[in-house]
Each structure stands twice: as structure tokens, then as C-alpha cells.
């Protein structure tokens, strides 16, 4: 596995490659971010961004969303994968926000993960992007990049990947690193065709060397 120093060397190179990495889900407030992240599970940010402007225009608050007929919500998000379940979750989530949190999005992980459709990854994104609370959300890109570079063990589960990253990266860089690794995975170290031949990390990437040797 990469040492702390080598991990930060790799992440520093990713920062240089993607200096403007940020959350690509369109949102204007914590409520919209929370709903967008719930909708993004097993779906692309692009598909979520296509649907959310009309959704948020129709239901701009937890109150409006909680009162919306479920069929209407489904219609507005039906281009997003798993839309039936997600419609139920975001409506129930809005209801819970009203009933238990005074219509506000809570700021702690413990509270966030009690909401329908919200797991640890979603909670971490909301904490980091809506409230600036240090957190590393491990999505498919963060996990793949961490494993290919051997920042974490190949057989690590999502929680272990998160723990390893938190141990190796200074807390004040968690949110920035999360976004940067997502950009690096989404646009460079792609799942199917990673750009190893032009990758500035190839010199330290065992997997990249194996991929290059097999070409
Ligand atoms: Fe990803 Fe290839 Fe770069 Fe390794 S060398 S980080 S596998 S793109």
C-alpha cells in the first residue's frame, strides 16, 4: 500500500490535474443538495441535473415536496434510474425533515443517516458540501482510484476505504480530495478505459503498469 507521503504525492498530482473539481450536482441550498444526492445513487450526475430544475421549481421546500402526489414526483424524475423508490424516499425524507428537524437539513451524520434514502455516503456529501464539515464520501470513483493506486487494500470494503483515506489525508483536505478523486476517476482513471498511457501517476501505479504491459 502507498505510504501517507506517497498518497499525498499522488493526490497532489490529482489536484494539479483537476484544480476546479467540485460537486457537479446542481443545487442552491442544503435541501436541494440532499435531494439531488439521494437521486444520484446508481445514476449519473448528468441525469440528475436534467431532472432537478423542474423538480425543485415545482417543490422548492420540504413542505411542498412532502405534500406532492407521489405519481407527480415519479413523473418528474422518471429519467433517473430507480425512480420509483427514489420518489418514495425523497417524499418521505421531506416529511421527516418537517416532522423532526423543523424543515431544516440536519448537520450531523448521526441525524442525516436516519432520513429515508440517506446512507453514510450521502450524509458525508451533504456534510462536506452543504455545511463544510470535513468528510470523505466514498463513491464508485473514489473506491476504484484508491484501490488502483493501492492507497487502500484491494479487498477493503467501503468503510475501510473511507477509514484509510481519513488516516492518510489531513482532515482539512478531505472535502477537496473527495471532489478531486471523483473528477480523476470520472475523467481520467475511468472504469473501463483508464488513460494510463498519459497518466502522470503511472510511475507509482502498480495497476497502471499491469494495464500498460498487457496492451
Ligand atoms: Fe489510473 Fe492508469 Fe493512472 Fe493508475 S496509471 S491511476 S490505473 S489512469
PDB file of C-alpha atoms and ligand atoms in Angstrom:
ATOM      1  CA  UNK A   1       0.000   0.000   0.000  1.00  0.00           C
ATOM      2  CA  UNK A   2       1.093   3.581  -0.578  1.00  0.00           C
ATOM      3  CA  UNK A   3       2.521   5.364   2.432  1.00  0.00           C
ATOM      4  CA  UNK A   4       0.947   8.581   3.739  1.00  0.00           C
ATOM      5  CA  UNK A   5       3.610  10.568   1.924  1.00  0.00           C
ATOM      6  CA  UNK A   6       3.145   8.753  -1.387  1.00  0.00           C
ATOM      7  CA  UNK A   7      -0.639   9.043  -1.037  1.00  0.00           C
ATOM      8  CA  UNK A   8      -0.353  12.826  -0.672  1.00  0.00           C
ATOM      9  CA  UNK A   9       2.099  12.917  -3.581  1.00  0.00           C
ATOM     10  CA  UNK A  10      -0.496  11.145  -5.754  1.00  0.00           C
ATOM     11  CA  UNK A  11      -3.322  13.372  -4.538  1.00  0.00           C
ATOM     12  CA  UNK A  12      -1.222  16.499  -5.110  1.00  0.00           C
ATOM     13  CA  UNK A  13      -0.791  15.452  -8.752  1.00  0.00           C
ATOM     14  CA  UNK A  14      -4.571  14.949  -8.997  1.00  0.00           C
ATOM     15  CA  UNK A  15      -5.086  18.478  -7.574  1.00  0.00           C
ATOM     16  CA  UNK A  16      -2.851  19.828 -10.353  1.00  0.00           C
ATOM     17  CA  UNK A  17      -4.827  17.908 -12.983  1.00  0.00           C
ATOM     18  CA  UNK A  18      -8.245  18.985 -11.695  1.00  0.00           C
ATOM     19  CA  UNK A  19      -7.820  22.267  -9.813  1.00  0.00           C
ATOM     20  CA  UNK A  20     -11.509  23.162 -10.175  1.00  0.00           C
ATOM     21  CA  UNK A  21     -13.016  19.873  -9.008  1.00  0.00           C
ATOM     22  CA  UNK A  22     -16.283  20.457  -7.200  1.00  0.00           C
ATOM     23  CA  UNK A  23     -19.715  18.945  -6.642  1.00  0.00           C
ATOM     24  CA  UNK A  24     -21.333  18.532 -10.053  1.00  0.00           C
ATOM     25  CA  UNK A  25     -24.859  18.109  -8.735  1.00  0.00           C
ATOM     26  CA  UNK A  26     -26.698  21.386  -9.277  1.00  0.00           C
ATOM     27  CA  UNK A  27     -28.148  22.798  -6.072  1.00  0.00           C
ATOM     28  CA  UNK A  28     -28.807  26.109  -4.406  1.00  0.00           C
ATOM     29  CA  UNK A  29     -29.239  25.113  -0.780  1.00  0.00           C
ATOM     30  CA  UNK A  30     -28.747  22.131   1.581  1.00  0.00           C
ATOM     31  CA  UNK A  31     -32.266  20.815   0.901  1.00  0.00           C
ATOM     32  CA  UNK A  32     -31.695  20.683  -2.865  1.00  0.00           C
ATOM     33  CA  UNK A  33     -28.285  19.081  -2.369  1.00  0.00           C
ATOM     34  CA  UNK A  34     -29.729  16.415  -0.078  1.00  0.00           C
ATOM     35  CA  UNK A  35     -32.455  15.536  -2.580  1.00  0.00           C
ATOM     36  CA  UNK A  36     -30.025  15.576  -5.524  1.00  0.00           C
ATOM     37  CA  UNK A  37     -27.594  13.251  -3.739  1.00  0.00           C
ATOM     38  CA  UNK A  38     -30.390  10.804  -2.855  1.00  0.00           C
ATOM     39  CA  UNK A  39     -31.408  10.819  -6.529  1.00  0.00           C
ATOM     40  CA  UNK A  40     -27.824  10.265  -7.691  1.00  0.00           C
ATOM     41  CA  UNK A  41     -27.477   6.770  -6.174  1.00  0.00           C
ATOM     42  CA  UNK A  42     -26.623   4.382  -9.011  1.00  0.00           C
ATOM     43  CA  UNK A  43     -27.336   7.163 -11.522  1.00  0.00           C
ATOM     44  CA  UNK A  44     -25.192   9.775 -13.244  1.00  0.00           C
ATOM     45  CA  UNK A  45     -24.984  13.371 -12.057  1.00  0.00           C
ATOM     46  CA  UNK A  46     -25.900  14.383 -15.621  1.00  0.00           C
ATOM     47  CA  UNK A  47     -29.214  12.511 -15.445  1.00  0.00           C
ATOM     48  CA  UNK A  48     -29.968  14.030 -12.029  1.00  0.00           C
ATOM     49  CA  UNK A  49     -29.146  17.556 -13.224  1.00  0.00           C
ATOM     50  CA  UNK A  50     -31.562  17.147 -16.123  1.00  0.00           C
ATOM     51  CA  UNK A  51     -34.464  16.348 -13.808  1.00  0.00           C
ATOM     52  CA  UNK A  52     -33.870  18.502 -10.730  1.00  0.00           C
ATOM     53  CA  UNK A  53     -34.541  22.011 -12.144  1.00  0.00           C
ATOM     54  CA  UNK A  54     -38.201  21.139 -12.809  1.00  0.00           C
ATOM     55  CA  UNK A  55     -38.437  19.140  -9.587  1.00  0.00           C
ATOM     56  CA  UNK A  56     -37.117  21.994  -7.433  1.00  0.00           C
ATOM     57  CA  UNK A  57     -39.189  24.563  -9.265  1.00  0.00           C
ATOM     58  CA  UNK A  58     -42.347  22.579  -8.511  1.00  0.00           C
ATOM     59  CA  UNK A  59     -41.315  21.641  -4.953  1.00  0.00           C
ATOM     60  CA  UNK A  60     -38.809  24.169  -3.621  1.00  0.00           C
ATOM     61  CA  UNK A  61     -39.204  23.299   0.069  1.00  0.00           C
ATOM     62  CA  UNK A  62     -39.581  20.196   2.253  1.00  0.00           C
ATOM     63  CA  UNK A  63     -43.186  21.250   2.844  1.00  0.00           C
ATOM     64  CA  UNK A  64     -44.014  21.399  -0.872  1.00  0.00           C
ATOM     65  CA  UNK A  65     -42.268  18.083  -1.592  1.00  0.00           C
ATOM     66  CA  UNK A  66     -43.933  16.335   1.350  1.00  0.00           C
ATOM     67  CA  UNK A  67     -47.378  17.346   0.051  1.00  0.00           C
ATOM     68  CA  UNK A  68     -46.733  16.398  -3.579  1.00  0.00           C
ATOM     69  CA  UNK A  69     -48.610  13.386  -5.007  1.00  0.00           C
ATOM     70  CA  UNK A  70     -46.149  10.506  -5.413  1.00  0.00           C
ATOM     71  CA  UNK A  71     -47.161   9.969  -9.062  1.00  0.00           C
ATOM     72  CA  UNK A  72     -46.255  13.567  -9.883  1.00  0.00           C
ATOM     73  CA  UNK A  73     -42.856  13.208  -8.242  1.00  0.00           C
ATOM     74  CA  UNK A  74     -42.267   9.993 -10.212  1.00  0.00           C
ATOM     75  CA  UNK A  75     -43.153  11.748 -13.454  1.00  0.00           C
ATOM     76  CA  UNK A  76     -40.635  14.486 -12.761  1.00  0.00           C
ATOM     77  CA  UNK A  77     -37.757  12.089 -12.038  1.00  0.00           C
ATOM     78  CA  UNK A  78     -38.603   9.149 -14.274  1.00  0.00           C
ATOM     79  CA  UNK A  79     -35.488   9.636 -16.414  1.00  0.00           C
ATOM     80  CA  UNK A  80     -33.360   8.763 -13.360  1.00  0.00           C
ATOM     81  CA  UNK A  81     -32.624   5.122 -12.556  1.00  0.00           C
ATOM     82  CA  UNK A  82     -34.648   3.543  -9.725  1.00  0.00           C
ATOM     83  CA  UNK A  83     -37.040   6.498  -9.848  1.00  0.00           C
ATOM     84  CA  UNK A  84     -39.957   4.742  -8.164  1.00  0.00           C
ATOM     85  CA  UNK A  85     -38.072   4.022  -4.957  1.00  0.00           C
ATOM     86  CA  UNK A  86     -36.316   7.353  -5.088  1.00  0.00           C
ATOM     87  CA  UNK A  87     -39.640   9.215  -5.395  1.00  0.00           C
ATOM     88  CA  UNK A  88     -40.881   7.460  -2.266  1.00  0.00           C
ATOM     89  CA  UNK A  89     -37.627   8.202  -0.456  1.00  0.00           C
ATOM     90  CA  UNK A  90     -37.449  11.915  -1.252  1.00  0.00           C
ATOM     91  CA  UNK A  91     -41.109  12.426  -0.298  1.00  0.00           C
ATOM     92  CA  UNK A  92     -40.590  10.528   2.982  1.00  0.00           C
ATOM     93  CA  UNK A  93     -37.349  12.424   3.545  1.00  0.00           C
ATOM     94  CA  UNK A  94     -39.165  15.762   3.150  1.00  0.00           C
ATOM     95  CA  UNK A  95     -41.815  14.590   5.624  1.00  0.00           C
ATOM     96  CA  UNK A  96     -39.132  13.654   8.157  1.00  0.00           C
ATOM     97  CA  UNK A  97     -37.354  16.979   7.715  1.00  0.00           C
ATOM     98  CA  UNK A  98     -40.608  18.726   8.595  1.00  0.00           C
ATOM     99  CA  UNK A  99     -41.625  16.447  11.444  1.00  0.00           C
ATOM    100  CA  UNK A 100     -38.283  16.017  13.172  1.00  0.00           C
ATOM    101  CA  UNK A 101     -35.971  18.804  12.049  1.00  0.00           C
ATOM    102  CA  UNK A 102     -38.198  21.856  11.723  1.00  0.00           C
ATOM    103  CA  UNK A 103     -37.895  21.765   7.937  1.00  0.00           C
ATOM    104  CA  UNK A 104     -34.085  22.129   8.078  1.00  0.00           C
ATOM    105  CA  UNK A 105     -31.448  19.680   6.849  1.00  0.00           C
ATOM    106  CA  UNK A 106     -29.576  18.389   9.914  1.00  0.00           C
ATOM    107  CA  UNK A 107     -25.814  18.890  10.028  1.00  0.00           C
ATOM    108  CA  UNK A 108     -24.628  15.720  11.753  1.00  0.00           C
ATOM    109  CA  UNK A 109     -24.046  12.280  10.242  1.00  0.00           C
ATOM    110  CA  UNK A 110     -25.954  10.626  13.079  1.00  0.00           C
ATOM    111  CA  UNK A 111     -29.073  12.647  12.224  1.00  0.00           C
ATOM    112  CA  UNK A 112     -28.666  12.571   8.452  1.00  0.00           C
ATOM    113  CA  UNK A 113     -28.475   8.772   8.223  1.00  0.00           C
ATOM    114  CA  UNK A 114     -31.850   8.471   9.974  1.00  0.00           C
ATOM    115  CA  UNK A 115     -33.505  10.044   6.901  1.00  0.00           C
ATOM    116  CA  UNK A 116     -35.057   7.806   4.209  1.00  0.00           C
ATOM    117  CA  UNK A 117     -32.688   7.138   1.314  1.00  0.00           C
ATOM    118  CA  UNK A 118     -29.689   8.566   3.181  1.00  0.00           C
ATOM    119  CA  UNK A 119     -26.671   6.349   3.854  1.00  0.00           C
ATOM    120  CA  UNK A 120     -23.217   7.238   5.061  1.00  0.00           C
ATOM    121  CA  UNK A 121     -22.009   8.334   1.613  1.00  0.00           C
ATOM    122  CA  UNK A 122     -24.946  10.710   1.078  1.00  0.00           C
ATOM    123  CA  UNK A 123     -24.553  12.072   4.604  1.00  0.00           C
ATOM    124  CA  UNK A 124     -20.855  12.713   4.011  1.00  0.00           C
ATOM    125  CA  UNK A 125     -21.522  14.604   0.769  1.00  0.00           C
ATOM    126  CA  UNK A 126     -24.150  16.796   2.443  1.00  0.00           C
ATOM    127  CA  UNK A 127     -21.949  17.460   5.480  1.00  0.00           C
ATOM    128  CA  UNK A 128     -18.987  18.429   3.312  1.00  0.00           C
ATOM    129  CA  UNK A 129     -20.690  20.412   0.567  1.00  0.00           C
ATOM    130  CA  UNK A 130     -23.614  21.994   2.365  1.00  0.00           C
ATOM    131  CA  UNK A 131     -22.023  22.670   5.746  1.00  0.00           C
ATOM    132  CA  UNK A 132     -18.248  22.493   5.275  1.00  0.00           C
ATOM    133  CA  UNK A 133     -17.933  19.677   7.819  1.00  0.00           C
ATOM    134  CA  UNK A 134     -14.861  17.542   6.977  1.00  0.00           C
ATOM    135  CA  UNK A 135     -15.932  14.202   5.472  1.00  0.00           C
ATOM    136  CA  UNK A 136     -14.855  11.851   2.694  1.00  0.00           C
ATOM    137  CA  UNK A 137     -17.692  10.300   0.740  1.00  0.00           C
ATOM    138  CA  UNK A 138     -16.561   7.072  -0.911  1.00  0.00           C
ATOM    139  CA  UNK A 139     -18.391   6.586  -4.186  1.00  0.00           C
ATOM    140  CA  UNK A 140     -17.524   4.233  -7.038  1.00  0.00           C
ATOM    141  CA  UNK A 141     -14.811   6.585  -8.396  1.00  0.00           C
ATOM    142  CA  UNK A 142     -13.131   7.216  -5.041  1.00  0.00           C
ATOM    143  CA  UNK A 143     -13.114   3.488  -4.303  1.00  0.00           C
ATOM    144  CA  UNK A 144     -11.727   2.499  -7.721  1.00  0.00           C
ATOM    145  CA  UNK A 145      -8.983   5.152  -7.723  1.00  0.00           C
ATOM    146  CA  UNK A 146      -7.986   4.334  -4.129  1.00  0.00           C
ATOM    147  CA  UNK A 147      -7.672   0.661  -4.989  1.00  0.00           C
ATOM    148  CA  UNK A 148      -5.900   1.051  -8.330  1.00  0.00           C
ATOM    149  CA  UNK A 149      -3.279   3.259  -6.743  1.00  0.00           C
ATOM    150  CA  UNK A 150      -3.115   0.928  -3.729  1.00  0.00           C
ATOM    151  CA  UNK A 151      -3.902   3.783  -1.375  1.00  0.00           C
ATOM    152  CA  UNK A 152      -6.051   1.169   0.335  1.00  0.00           C
ATOM    153  CA  UNK A 153      -6.185  -2.626   0.231  1.00  0.00           C
ATOM    154  CA  UNK A 154      -7.762  -4.218  -2.838  1.00  0.00           C
ATOM    155  CA  UNK A 155     -10.248  -6.152  -0.722  1.00  0.00           C
ATOM    156  CA  UNK A 156     -11.223  -3.191   1.501  1.00  0.00           C
ATOM    157  CA  UNK A 157     -14.937  -2.545   1.872  1.00  0.00           C
ATOM    158  CA  UNK A 158     -16.334   0.980   1.535  1.00  0.00           C
ATOM    159  CA  UNK A 159     -15.979   1.750   5.251  1.00  0.00           C
ATOM    160  CA  UNK A 160     -12.374   0.548   5.234  1.00  0.00           C
ATOM    161  CA  UNK A 161     -11.605   2.702   2.183  1.00  0.00           C
ATOM    162  CA  UNK A 162     -13.042   5.715   3.998  1.00  0.00           C
ATOM    163  CA  UNK A 163     -11.090   4.942   7.183  1.00  0.00           C
ATOM    164  CA  UNK A 164      -7.836   4.529   5.245  1.00  0.00           C
ATOM    165  CA  UNK A 165      -8.320   7.806   3.383  1.00  0.00           C
ATOM    166  CA  UNK A 166      -9.124   9.631   6.625  1.00  0.00           C
ATOM    167  CA  UNK A 167      -5.972   8.226   8.184  1.00  0.00           C
ATOM    168  CA  UNK A 168      -3.712   9.189   5.285  1.00  0.00           C
ATOM    169  CA  UNK A 169      -5.127  12.590   4.318  1.00  0.00           C
ATOM    170  CA  UNK A 170      -5.171  15.691   6.565  1.00  0.00           C
ATOM    171  CA  UNK A 171      -8.694  16.500   7.736  1.00  0.00           C
ATOM    172  CA  UNK A 172      -8.758  19.960   6.143  1.00  0.00           C
ATOM    173  CA  UNK A 173      -8.259  18.321   2.731  1.00  0.00           C
ATOM    174  CA  UNK A 174     -10.973  15.655   2.975  1.00  0.00           C
ATOM    175  CA  UNK A 175     -13.694  17.519   1.054  1.00  0.00           C
ATOM    176  CA  UNK A 176     -11.324  18.824  -1.631  1.00  0.00           C
ATOM    177  CA  UNK A 177      -9.780  15.362  -2.042  1.00  0.00           C
ATOM    178  CA  UNK A 178     -13.199  13.747  -2.336  1.00  0.00           C
ATOM    179  CA  UNK A 179     -14.105  16.031  -5.268  1.00  0.00           C
ATOM    180  CA  UNK A 180     -10.689  15.707  -6.876  1.00  0.00           C
ATOM    181  CA  UNK A 181     -10.707  11.909  -6.747  1.00  0.00           C
ATOM    182  CA  UNK A 182     -14.189  11.869  -8.271  1.00  0.00           C
ATOM    183  CA  UNK A 183     -13.008  14.060 -11.163  1.00  0.00           C
ATOM    184  CA  UNK A 184      -9.857  11.971 -11.545  1.00  0.00           C
ATOM    185  CA  UNK A 185     -11.945   8.776 -11.681  1.00  0.00           C
ATOM    186  CA  UNK A 186     -14.681  10.223 -13.863  1.00  0.00           C
ATOM    187  CA  UNK A 187     -12.498  11.921 -16.473  1.00  0.00           C
ATOM    188  CA  UNK A 188      -9.102  10.210 -16.337  1.00  0.00           C
ATOM    189  CA  UNK A 189      -8.863   6.917 -14.431  1.00  0.00           C
ATOM    190  CA  UNK A 190     -12.096   5.671 -15.997  1.00  0.00           C
ATOM    191  CA  UNK A 191     -13.548   2.319 -15.008  1.00  0.00           C
ATOM    192  CA  UNK A 192     -13.239   0.715 -18.436  1.00  0.00           C
ATOM    193  CA  UNK A 193     -10.571   2.680 -20.271  1.00  0.00           C
ATOM    194  CA  UNK A 194      -8.235   4.376 -17.806  1.00  0.00           C
ATOM    195  CA  UNK A 195      -5.848   6.787 -19.524  1.00  0.00           C
ATOM    196  CA  UNK A 196      -2.728   5.062 -18.198  1.00  0.00           C
ATOM    197  CA  UNK A 197      -0.702   5.938 -21.303  1.00  0.00           C
ATOM    198  CA  UNK A 198      -0.876   9.655 -20.467  1.00  0.00           C
ATOM    199  CA  UNK A 199      -1.186   9.337 -16.679  1.00  0.00           C
ATOM    200  CA  UNK A 200       1.319  11.313 -14.582  1.00  0.00           C
ATOM    201  CA  UNK A 201       0.778   8.761 -11.803  1.00  0.00           C
ATOM    202  CA  UNK A 202       1.858   5.763 -13.865  1.00  0.00           C
ATOM    203  CA  UNK A 203       5.309   5.772 -12.207  1.00  0.00           C
ATOM    204  CA  UNK A 204       3.732   4.858  -8.870  1.00  0.00           C
ATOM    205  CA  UNK A 205       0.692   2.890 -10.058  1.00  0.00           C
ATOM    206  CA  UNK A 206       1.048  -0.895  -9.999  1.00  0.00           C
ATOM    207  CA  UNK A 207      -2.282  -1.407 -11.718  1.00  0.00           C
ATOM    208  CA  UNK A 208      -1.458   1.104 -14.434  1.00  0.00           C
ATOM    209  CA  UNK A 209       1.812  -0.695 -15.163  1.00  0.00           C
ATOM    210  CA  UNK A 210      -0.022  -4.017 -15.402  1.00  0.00           C
ATOM    211  CA  UNK A 211      -2.602  -2.494 -17.770  1.00  0.00           C
ATOM    212  CA  UNK A 212       0.143  -0.973 -19.946  1.00  0.00           C
ATOM    213  CA  UNK A 213       2.092  -4.254 -20.068  1.00  0.00           C
ATOM    214  CA  UNK A 214      -0.995  -6.127 -21.225  1.00  0.00           C
ATOM    215  CA  UNK A 215      -1.530  -3.839 -24.227  1.00  0.00           C
TER     216      UNK A 215
HETATM  217 FE1  LIG B   1      -5.488   5.078 -13.145  1.00  0.00          FE
HETATM  218 FE2  LIG B   1      -3.881   4.126 -15.020  1.00  0.00          FE
HETATM  219 FE3  LIG B   1      -3.274   6.401 -13.802  1.00  0.00          FE
HETATM  220 FE4  LIG B   1      -3.101   4.107 -12.490  1.00  0.00          FE
HETATM  221  S1  LIG B   1      -1.863   4.736 -14.248  1.00  0.00           S
HETATM  222  S2  LIG B   1      -4.001   5.998 -11.732  1.00  0.00           S
HETATM  223  S3  LIG B   1      -4.826   2.947 -13.363  1.00  0.00           S
HETATM  224  S4  LIG B   1      -5.043   6.034 -15.133  1.00  0.00           S
END
